[in-house]
Amino acid sequence: MPATQPACRRSISNPVRAVFFKATIWACALCHLPNGKGRPDTASIAGLPYEYLVQAIYDFKNDLRESSDRRKLDAQFMAGFTKSMSFEDIKGVATYFASLPPIPSV
């Protein structure tokens, strides 16, 4: 792959890269960013365990988990996005973000 490709596209295998371009990954990347680091007001999810990510997304999808601050619009968007995710989508998102190296937030 040419060196001009973003690092997040060079560092993952082809099957995972294919999943990255699905809308569900982009929905997560709006707040958590494509590298998984997150914005100042959102969590870093890069390198979190696959099982944890699957459970967290599944719980948001099924109203078993919510943000500690319901006023945050990004948490409301996340809950809405997860409603339309299939289990395959959830596994793809978890695979992608779990495959990224952890990024310290400091």
Short mmCIF file of N, CA, C and O in Angstrom, two decimals:
data_model
loop_
_atom_site.label_atom_id
_atom_site.label_comp_id
_atom_site.label_asym_id
_atom_site.label_seq_id
_atom_site.Cartn_x
_atom_site.Cartn_y
_atom_site.Cartn_z
N MET A 1 0.85 -1.17 0.00
CA MET A 1 0.00 0.00 0.00
C MET A 1 0.90 1.24 0.00
O MET A 1 1.88 1.28 0.72
N PRO A 2 0.57 2.26 -0.75
CA PRO A 2 1.42 3.46 -0.80
C PRO A 2 1.56 4.11 0.57
O PRO A 2 0.65 4.09 1.39
N ALA A 3 2.70 4.71 0.79
CA ALA A 3 2.98 5.36 2.08
C ALA A 3 2.08 6.55 2.33
O ALA A 3 2.01 7.04 3.45
N THR A 4 1.38 7.04 1.31
CA THR A 4 0.51 8.19 1.48
C THR A 4 -0.81 7.83 2.15
O THR A 4 -1.57 8.72 2.51
N GLN A 5 -1.09 6.55 2.33
CA GLN A 5 -2.32 6.13 2.99
C GLN A 5 -2.26 6.50 4.47
O GLN A 5 -1.21 6.44 5.07
N PRO A 6 -3.39 6.89 5.08
CA PRO A 6 -3.38 7.17 6.52
C PRO A 6 -2.92 5.95 7.30
O PRO A 6 -3.16 4.82 6.89
N ALA A 7 -2.27 6.19 8.43
CA ALA A 7 -1.73 5.10 9.24
C ALA A 7 -2.80 4.09 9.63
O ALA A 7 -2.55 2.90 9.66
N CYS A 8 -4.01 4.58 9.91
CA CYS A 8 -5.06 3.65 10.33
C CYS A 8 -5.42 2.68 9.21
O CYS A 8 -5.89 1.59 9.47
N ARG A 9 -5.17 3.03 7.96
CA ARG A 9 -5.46 2.13 6.85
C ARG A 9 -4.29 1.21 6.55
O ARG A 9 -4.48 0.15 6.01
N ARG A 10 -3.07 1.62 6.93
CA ARG A 10 -1.90 0.78 6.67
C ARG A 10 -1.71 -0.28 7.74
O ARG A 10 -1.10 -1.30 7.48
N SER A 11 -2.21 -0.03 8.94
CA SER A 11 -1.85 -0.86 10.08
C SER A 11 -2.78 -2.04 10.34
O SER A 11 -2.57 -2.77 11.28
N ILE A 12 -3.81 -2.22 9.53
CA ILE A 12 -4.74 -3.30 9.79
C ILE A 12 -4.84 -4.22 8.59
O ILE A 12 -4.50 -3.85 7.47
N SER A 13 -5.27 -5.45 8.84
CA SER A 13 -5.35 -6.45 7.78
C SER A 13 -6.48 -6.12 6.80
O SER A 13 -7.39 -5.36 7.12
N ASN A 14 -6.44 -6.73 5.62
CA ASN A 14 -7.45 -6.44 4.60
C ASN A 14 -8.88 -6.69 5.04
O ASN A 14 -9.74 -5.85 4.80
N PRO A 15 -9.21 -7.84 5.69
CA PRO A 15 -10.61 -8.04 6.10
C PRO A 15 -11.08 -6.97 7.08
O PRO A 15 -12.21 -6.50 6.99
N VAL A 16 -10.23 -6.58 7.99
CA VAL A 16 -10.62 -5.56 8.96
C VAL A 16 -10.73 -4.21 8.26
O VAL A 16 -11.65 -3.44 8.52
N ARG A 17 -9.82 -3.91 7.34
CA ARG A 17 -9.88 -2.65 6.60
C ARG A 17 -11.19 -2.55 5.83
O ARG A 17 -11.80 -1.49 5.76
N ALA A 18 -11.66 -3.66 5.28
CA ALA A 18 -12.92 -3.64 4.54
C ALA A 18 -14.07 -3.27 5.47
O ALA A 18 -14.97 -2.52 5.08
N VAL A 19 -14.04 -3.76 6.69
CA VAL A 19 -15.10 -3.44 7.65
C VAL A 19 -15.05 -1.97 8.03
O VAL A 19 -16.07 -1.33 8.23
N PHE A 20 -13.84 -1.40 8.12
CA PHE A 20 -13.67 -0.01 8.54
C PHE A 20 -14.51 0.95 7.71
O PHE A 20 -15.04 1.92 8.21
N PHE A 21 -14.66 0.67 6.44
CA PHE A 21 -15.35 1.60 5.56
C PHE A 21 -16.86 1.46 5.61
O PHE A 21 -17.56 2.20 4.97
N LYS A 22 -17.37 0.55 6.41
CA LYS A 22 -18.81 0.46 6.59
C LYS A 22 -19.29 1.67 7.38
O LYS A 22 -18.57 2.22 8.20
N ALA A 23 -20.51 2.04 7.18
CA ALA A 23 -21.07 3.21 7.86
C ALA A 23 -21.03 3.09 9.38
O ALA A 23 -20.86 4.09 10.07
N THR A 24 -21.13 1.87 9.89
CA THR A 24 -21.13 1.72 11.35
C THR A 24 -19.80 2.14 11.95
O THR A 24 -19.76 2.74 13.02
N ILE A 25 -18.70 1.86 11.27
CA ILE A 25 -17.39 2.26 11.78
C ILE A 25 -17.29 3.79 11.72
O ILE A 25 -16.81 4.41 12.66
N TRP A 26 -17.74 4.37 10.62
CA TRP A 26 -17.66 5.83 10.51
C TRP A 26 -18.52 6.49 11.57
O TRP A 26 -18.15 7.54 12.10
N ALA A 27 -19.67 5.89 11.89
CA ALA A 27 -20.52 6.46 12.94
C ALA A 27 -19.76 6.50 14.26
O ALA A 27 -19.78 7.51 14.97
N CYS A 28 -19.06 5.42 14.59
CA CYS A 28 -18.27 5.38 15.83
C CYS A 28 -17.11 6.38 15.77
O CYS A 28 -16.77 7.03 16.76
N ALA A 29 -16.50 6.48 14.59
CA ALA A 29 -15.33 7.35 14.41
C ALA A 29 -15.68 8.83 14.47
O ALA A 29 -14.78 9.66 14.65
N LEU A 30 -16.95 9.19 14.34
CA LEU A 30 -17.32 10.61 14.45
C LEU A 30 -16.87 11.17 15.78
O LEU A 30 -16.38 12.29 15.85
N CYS A 31 -17.02 10.41 16.84
CA CYS A 31 -16.64 10.88 18.18
C CYS A 31 -15.36 10.23 18.69
O CYS A 31 -14.55 10.88 19.34
N HIS A 32 -15.19 8.94 18.40
CA HIS A 32 -14.02 8.23 18.91
C HIS A 32 -12.83 8.32 17.96
O HIS A 32 -11.76 7.82 18.28
N LEU A 33 -13.03 8.95 16.81
CA LEU A 33 -12.02 9.17 15.77
C LEU A 33 -11.58 7.84 15.12
O LEU A 33 -11.67 6.79 15.76
N PRO A 34 -11.14 7.88 13.87
CA PRO A 34 -10.72 6.65 13.19
C PRO A 34 -9.58 5.91 13.90
O PRO A 34 -9.48 4.70 13.79
N ASN A 35 -8.75 6.64 14.64
CA ASN A 35 -7.65 5.98 15.35
C ASN A 35 -8.07 5.51 16.74
O ASN A 35 -7.27 4.93 17.47
N GLY A 36 -9.33 5.75 17.12
CA GLY A 36 -9.86 5.28 18.39
C GLY A 36 -9.49 6.11 19.60
O GLY A 36 -9.91 5.81 20.71
N LYS A 37 -8.71 7.17 19.41
CA LYS A 37 -8.25 7.98 20.55
C LYS A 37 -9.40 8.72 21.23
O LYS A 37 -9.38 8.92 22.44
N GLY A 38 -10.38 9.13 20.48
CA GLY A 38 -11.48 9.89 21.03
C GLY A 38 -11.16 11.38 21.07
O GLY A 38 -10.01 11.79 20.96
N ARG A 39 -12.19 12.14 21.23
CA ARG A 39 -12.06 13.60 21.37
C ARG A 39 -11.90 13.90 22.85
O ARG A 39 -12.03 13.01 23.69
N PRO A 40 -11.64 15.18 23.21
CA PRO A 40 -11.47 15.50 24.64
C PRO A 40 -12.65 15.08 25.51
O PRO A 40 -12.46 14.77 26.68
N ASP A 41 -13.85 15.05 24.95
CA ASP A 41 -15.02 14.70 25.76
C ASP A 41 -15.54 13.28 25.51
O ASP A 41 -16.62 12.92 25.97
N THR A 42 -14.79 12.46 24.77
CA THR A 42 -15.19 11.07 24.54
C THR A 42 -14.03 10.14 24.87
O THR A 42 -12.86 10.53 24.81
N ALA A 43 -14.37 8.93 25.18
CA ALA A 43 -13.37 7.95 25.62
C ALA A 43 -12.50 7.45 24.48
O ALA A 43 -12.95 7.36 23.34
N SER A 44 -11.28 7.10 24.83
CA SER A 44 -10.41 6.37 23.89
C SER A 44 -10.86 4.92 23.91
O SER A 44 -11.01 4.32 24.98
N ILE A 45 -11.11 4.35 22.74
CA ILE A 45 -11.50 2.95 22.66
C ILE A 45 -10.48 2.12 21.90
O ILE A 45 -10.66 0.92 21.74
N ALA A 46 -9.41 2.75 21.46
CA ALA A 46 -8.36 2.03 20.73
C ALA A 46 -7.72 0.99 21.64
O ALA A 46 -7.32 1.29 22.76
N GLY A 47 -7.65 -0.24 21.15
CA GLY A 47 -6.97 -1.30 21.87
C GLY A 47 -7.74 -1.90 23.03
O GLY A 47 -7.21 -2.75 23.74
N LEU A 48 -8.98 -1.47 23.24
CA LEU A 48 -9.77 -2.12 24.29
C LEU A 48 -10.05 -3.56 23.88
O LEU A 48 -10.10 -3.88 22.69
N PRO A 49 -10.25 -4.45 24.83
CA PRO A 49 -10.50 -5.85 24.48
C PRO A 49 -11.76 -6.02 23.62
O PRO A 49 -12.78 -5.37 23.86
N TYR A 50 -11.66 -6.90 22.65
CA TYR A 50 -12.75 -7.19 21.73
C TYR A 50 -14.03 -7.51 22.51
O TYR A 50 -15.10 -6.97 22.21
N GLU A 51 -13.95 -8.40 23.49
CA GLU A 51 -15.12 -8.82 24.25
C GLU A 51 -15.78 -7.65 24.97
O GLU A 51 -17.01 -7.56 25.03
N TYR A 52 -14.97 -6.76 25.51
CA TYR A 52 -15.51 -5.58 26.20
C TYR A 52 -16.27 -4.69 25.22
O TYR A 52 -17.38 -4.23 25.52
N LEU A 53 -15.68 -4.46 24.05
CA LEU A 53 -16.33 -3.59 23.06
C LEU A 53 -17.65 -4.20 22.58
O LEU A 53 -18.65 -3.49 22.46
N VAL A 54 -17.65 -5.50 22.30
CA VAL A 54 -18.89 -6.16 21.87
C VAL A 54 -19.96 -5.98 22.94
O VAL A 54 -21.09 -5.60 22.64
N GLN A 55 -19.60 -6.24 24.20
CA GLN A 55 -20.58 -6.14 25.28
C GLN A 55 -21.08 -4.71 25.45
O GLN A 55 -22.28 -4.48 25.62
N ALA A 56 -20.19 -3.74 25.39
CA ALA A 56 -20.58 -2.34 25.56
C ALA A 56 -21.53 -1.89 24.46
O ALA A 56 -22.56 -1.26 24.73
N ILE A 57 -21.21 -2.22 23.22
CA ILE A 57 -22.07 -1.83 22.09
C ILE A 57 -23.42 -2.55 22.19
O ILE A 57 -24.48 -1.94 22.01
N TYR A 58 -23.37 -3.84 22.48
CA TYR A 58 -24.60 -4.62 22.63
C TYR A 58 -25.48 -4.02 23.73
O TYR A 58 -26.70 -3.91 23.57
N ASP A 59 -24.87 -3.64 24.84
CA ASP A 59 -25.63 -3.07 25.94
C ASP A 59 -26.25 -1.72 25.57
O ASP A 59 -27.40 -1.44 25.94
N PHE A 60 -25.52 -0.88 24.84
CA PHE A 60 -26.11 0.38 24.36
C PHE A 60 -27.28 0.09 23.43
O PHE A 60 -28.33 0.72 23.53
N LYS A 61 -27.09 -0.86 22.54
CA LYS A 61 -28.14 -1.21 21.57
C LYS A 61 -29.42 -1.65 22.26
O LYS A 61 -30.51 -1.34 21.82
N ASN A 62 -29.28 -2.37 23.36
CA ASN A 62 -30.43 -2.96 24.05
C ASN A 62 -30.84 -2.19 25.31
O ASN A 62 -31.53 -2.74 26.17
N ASP A 63 -30.43 -0.92 25.40
CA ASP A 63 -30.79 -0.04 26.52
C ASP A 63 -30.38 -0.61 27.89
O ASP A 63 -31.04 -0.36 28.89
N LEU A 64 -29.28 -1.35 27.91
CA LEU A 64 -28.76 -1.89 29.17
C LEU A 64 -27.61 -1.05 29.70
O LEU A 64 -27.08 -1.31 30.78
N ARG A 65 -27.21 -0.05 28.92
CA ARG A 65 -26.11 0.83 29.30
C ARG A 65 -26.45 2.23 28.78
O ARG A 65 -27.05 2.37 27.72
N GLU A 66 -26.03 3.23 29.53
CA GLU A 66 -26.25 4.60 29.08
C GLU A 66 -25.10 5.47 29.56
O GLU A 66 -24.30 5.05 30.40
N SER A 67 -25.05 6.65 29.04
CA SER A 67 -24.00 7.59 29.43
C SER A 67 -24.25 8.07 30.86
O SER A 67 -25.39 8.14 31.32
N SER A 68 -23.17 8.41 31.55
CA SER A 68 -23.33 8.97 32.88
C SER A 68 -23.89 10.39 32.83
O SER A 68 -24.38 10.90 33.82
N ASP A 69 -23.83 11.00 31.65
CA ASP A 69 -24.35 12.36 31.46
C ASP A 69 -25.31 12.35 30.28
O ASP A 69 -24.89 12.43 29.13
N ARG A 70 -26.58 12.23 30.56
CA ARG A 70 -27.59 12.13 29.50
C ARG A 70 -27.72 13.39 28.67
O ARG A 70 -28.33 13.39 27.62
N ARG A 71 -27.15 14.50 29.14
CA ARG A 71 -27.21 15.75 28.39
C ARG A 71 -26.28 15.74 27.19
O ARG A 71 -26.43 16.55 26.28
N LYS A 72 -25.30 14.85 27.20
CA LYS A 72 -24.32 14.82 26.11
C LYS A 72 -24.98 14.29 24.82
O LYS A 72 -25.47 13.17 24.80
N LEU A 73 -24.97 15.11 23.79
CA LEU A 73 -25.58 14.69 22.53
C LEU A 73 -24.85 13.52 21.90
O LEU A 73 -25.48 12.66 21.29
N ASP A 74 -23.51 13.47 22.05
CA ASP A 74 -22.78 12.37 21.42
C ASP A 74 -23.22 11.02 21.99
O ASP A 74 -23.31 10.03 21.27
N ALA A 75 -23.53 10.95 23.28
CA ALA A 75 -24.01 9.71 23.88
C ALA A 75 -25.38 9.34 23.32
O ALA A 75 -25.66 8.16 23.08
N GLN A 76 -26.21 10.34 23.10
CA GLN A 76 -27.53 10.08 22.51
C GLN A 76 -27.38 9.58 21.08
O GLN A 76 -28.09 8.67 20.66
N PHE A 77 -26.45 10.18 20.32
CA PHE A 77 -26.20 9.72 18.96
C PHE A 77 -25.71 8.28 18.96
O PHE A 77 -26.12 7.45 18.17
N MET A 78 -24.77 7.98 19.89
CA MET A 78 -24.22 6.63 19.96
C MET A 78 -25.32 5.61 20.24
O MET A 78 -25.37 4.57 19.58
N ALA A 79 -26.17 5.91 21.18
CA ALA A 79 -27.27 5.00 21.48
C ALA A 79 -28.15 4.80 20.25
O ALA A 79 -28.57 3.68 19.95
N GLY A 80 -28.41 5.87 19.51
CA GLY A 80 -29.21 5.76 18.29
C GLY A 80 -28.52 4.95 17.20
O GLY A 80 -29.15 4.11 16.55
N PHE A 81 -27.22 5.18 17.00
CA PHE A 81 -26.48 4.44 15.98
C PHE A 81 -26.49 2.94 16.28
O PHE A 81 -26.62 2.12 15.37
N THR A 82 -26.34 2.58 17.54
CA THR A 82 -26.25 1.16 17.87
C THR A 82 -27.55 0.42 17.60
O THR A 82 -27.53 -0.79 17.36
N LYS A 83 -28.67 1.12 17.64
CA LYS A 83 -29.97 0.47 17.40
C LYS A 83 -30.03 -0.18 16.02
O LYS A 83 -30.69 -1.20 15.85
N SER A 84 -29.37 0.41 15.05
CA SER A 84 -29.43 -0.12 13.69
C SER A 84 -28.32 -1.11 13.37
O SER A 84 -28.26 -1.65 12.27
N MET A 85 -27.44 -1.38 14.34
CA MET A 85 -26.31 -2.28 14.09
C MET A 85 -26.73 -3.74 14.23
O MET A 85 -27.38 -4.12 15.20
N SER A 86 -26.32 -4.54 13.26
CA SER A 86 -26.51 -5.98 13.37
C SER A 86 -25.40 -6.54 14.26
O SER A 86 -24.43 -5.84 14.57
N PHE A 87 -25.51 -7.81 14.65
CA PHE A 87 -24.46 -8.40 15.46
C PHE A 87 -23.15 -8.47 14.66
O PHE A 87 -22.07 -8.30 15.21
N GLU A 88 -23.26 -8.67 13.34
CA GLU A 88 -22.06 -8.66 12.49
C GLU A 88 -21.41 -7.28 12.50
O GLU A 88 -20.19 -7.16 12.51
N ASP A 89 -22.22 -6.22 12.46
CA ASP A 89 -21.69 -4.86 12.55
C ASP A 89 -20.97 -4.65 13.87
O ASP A 89 -19.88 -4.08 13.91
N ILE A 90 -21.59 -5.11 14.96
CA ILE A 90 -20.98 -4.95 16.28
C ILE A 90 -19.64 -5.67 16.33
O ILE A 90 -18.64 -5.11 16.82
N LYS A 91 -19.59 -6.88 15.82
CA LYS A 91 -18.33 -7.64 15.81
C LYS A 91 -17.28 -6.95 14.95
O LYS A 91 -16.10 -6.91 15.30
N GLY A 92 -17.71 -6.37 13.82
CA GLY A 92 -16.77 -5.66 12.95
C GLY A 92 -16.19 -4.43 13.61
O GLY A 92 -14.98 -4.19 13.55
N VAL A 93 -17.03 -3.65 14.28
CA VAL A 93 -16.57 -2.46 14.99
C VAL A 93 -15.60 -2.86 16.10
O VAL A 93 -14.53 -2.28 16.26
N ALA A 94 -15.97 -3.88 16.86
CA ALA A 94 -15.12 -4.35 17.96
C ALA A 94 -13.78 -4.87 17.44
O ALA A 94 -12.73 -4.59 18.02
N THR A 95 -13.81 -5.59 16.34
CA THR A 95 -12.58 -6.11 15.74
C THR A 95 -11.67 -4.96 15.32
O THR A 95 -10.47 -4.97 15.59
N TYR A 96 -12.25 -3.96 14.67
CA TYR A 96 -11.46 -2.84 14.19
C TYR A 96 -10.80 -2.08 15.35
O TYR A 96 -9.58 -1.92 15.39
N PHE A 97 -11.61 -1.63 16.31
CA PHE A 97 -11.04 -0.80 17.39
C PHE A 97 -10.14 -1.61 18.32
O PHE A 97 -9.16 -1.08 18.84
N ALA A 98 -10.43 -2.89 18.51
CA ALA A 98 -9.55 -3.73 19.34
C ALA A 98 -8.20 -3.95 18.66
O ALA A 98 -7.18 -4.17 19.33
N SER A 99 -8.16 -3.87 17.32
CA SER A 99 -6.92 -4.11 16.57
C SER A 99 -5.98 -2.91 16.61
O SER A 99 -4.81 -3.03 16.23
N LEU A 100 -6.48 -1.76 17.05
CA LEU A 100 -5.66 -0.55 17.08
C LEU A 100 -4.79 -0.52 18.34
O LEU A 100 -5.21 -1.01 19.38
N PRO A 101 -3.61 0.07 18.24
CA PRO A 101 -2.79 0.19 19.45
C PRO A 101 -3.43 1.18 20.42
O PRO A 101 -3.97 2.20 19.98
N PRO A 102 -3.38 0.89 21.72
CA PRO A 102 -3.91 1.85 22.69
C PRO A 102 -3.19 3.20 22.57
O PRO A 102 -2.00 3.25 22.30
N ILE A 103 -3.95 4.27 22.75
CA ILE A 103 -3.40 5.61 22.66
C ILE A 103 -3.63 6.33 23.99
O ILE A 103 -4.79 6.51 24.37
N PRO A 104 -2.57 6.71 24.69
CA PRO A 104 -2.77 7.43 25.95
C PRO A 104 -3.47 8.75 25.69
O PRO A 104 -3.25 9.41 24.69
N SER A 105 -4.33 9.14 26.61
CA SER A 105 -5.07 10.39 26.44
C SER A 105 -4.36 11.58 27.06
O SER A 105 -4.86 12.69 27.01
N VAL A 106 -3.21 11.38 27.62
CA VAL A 106 -2.49 12.47 28.26
C VAL A 106 -1.44 13.00 27.31
O VAL A 106 -0.80 12.37 26.59
#
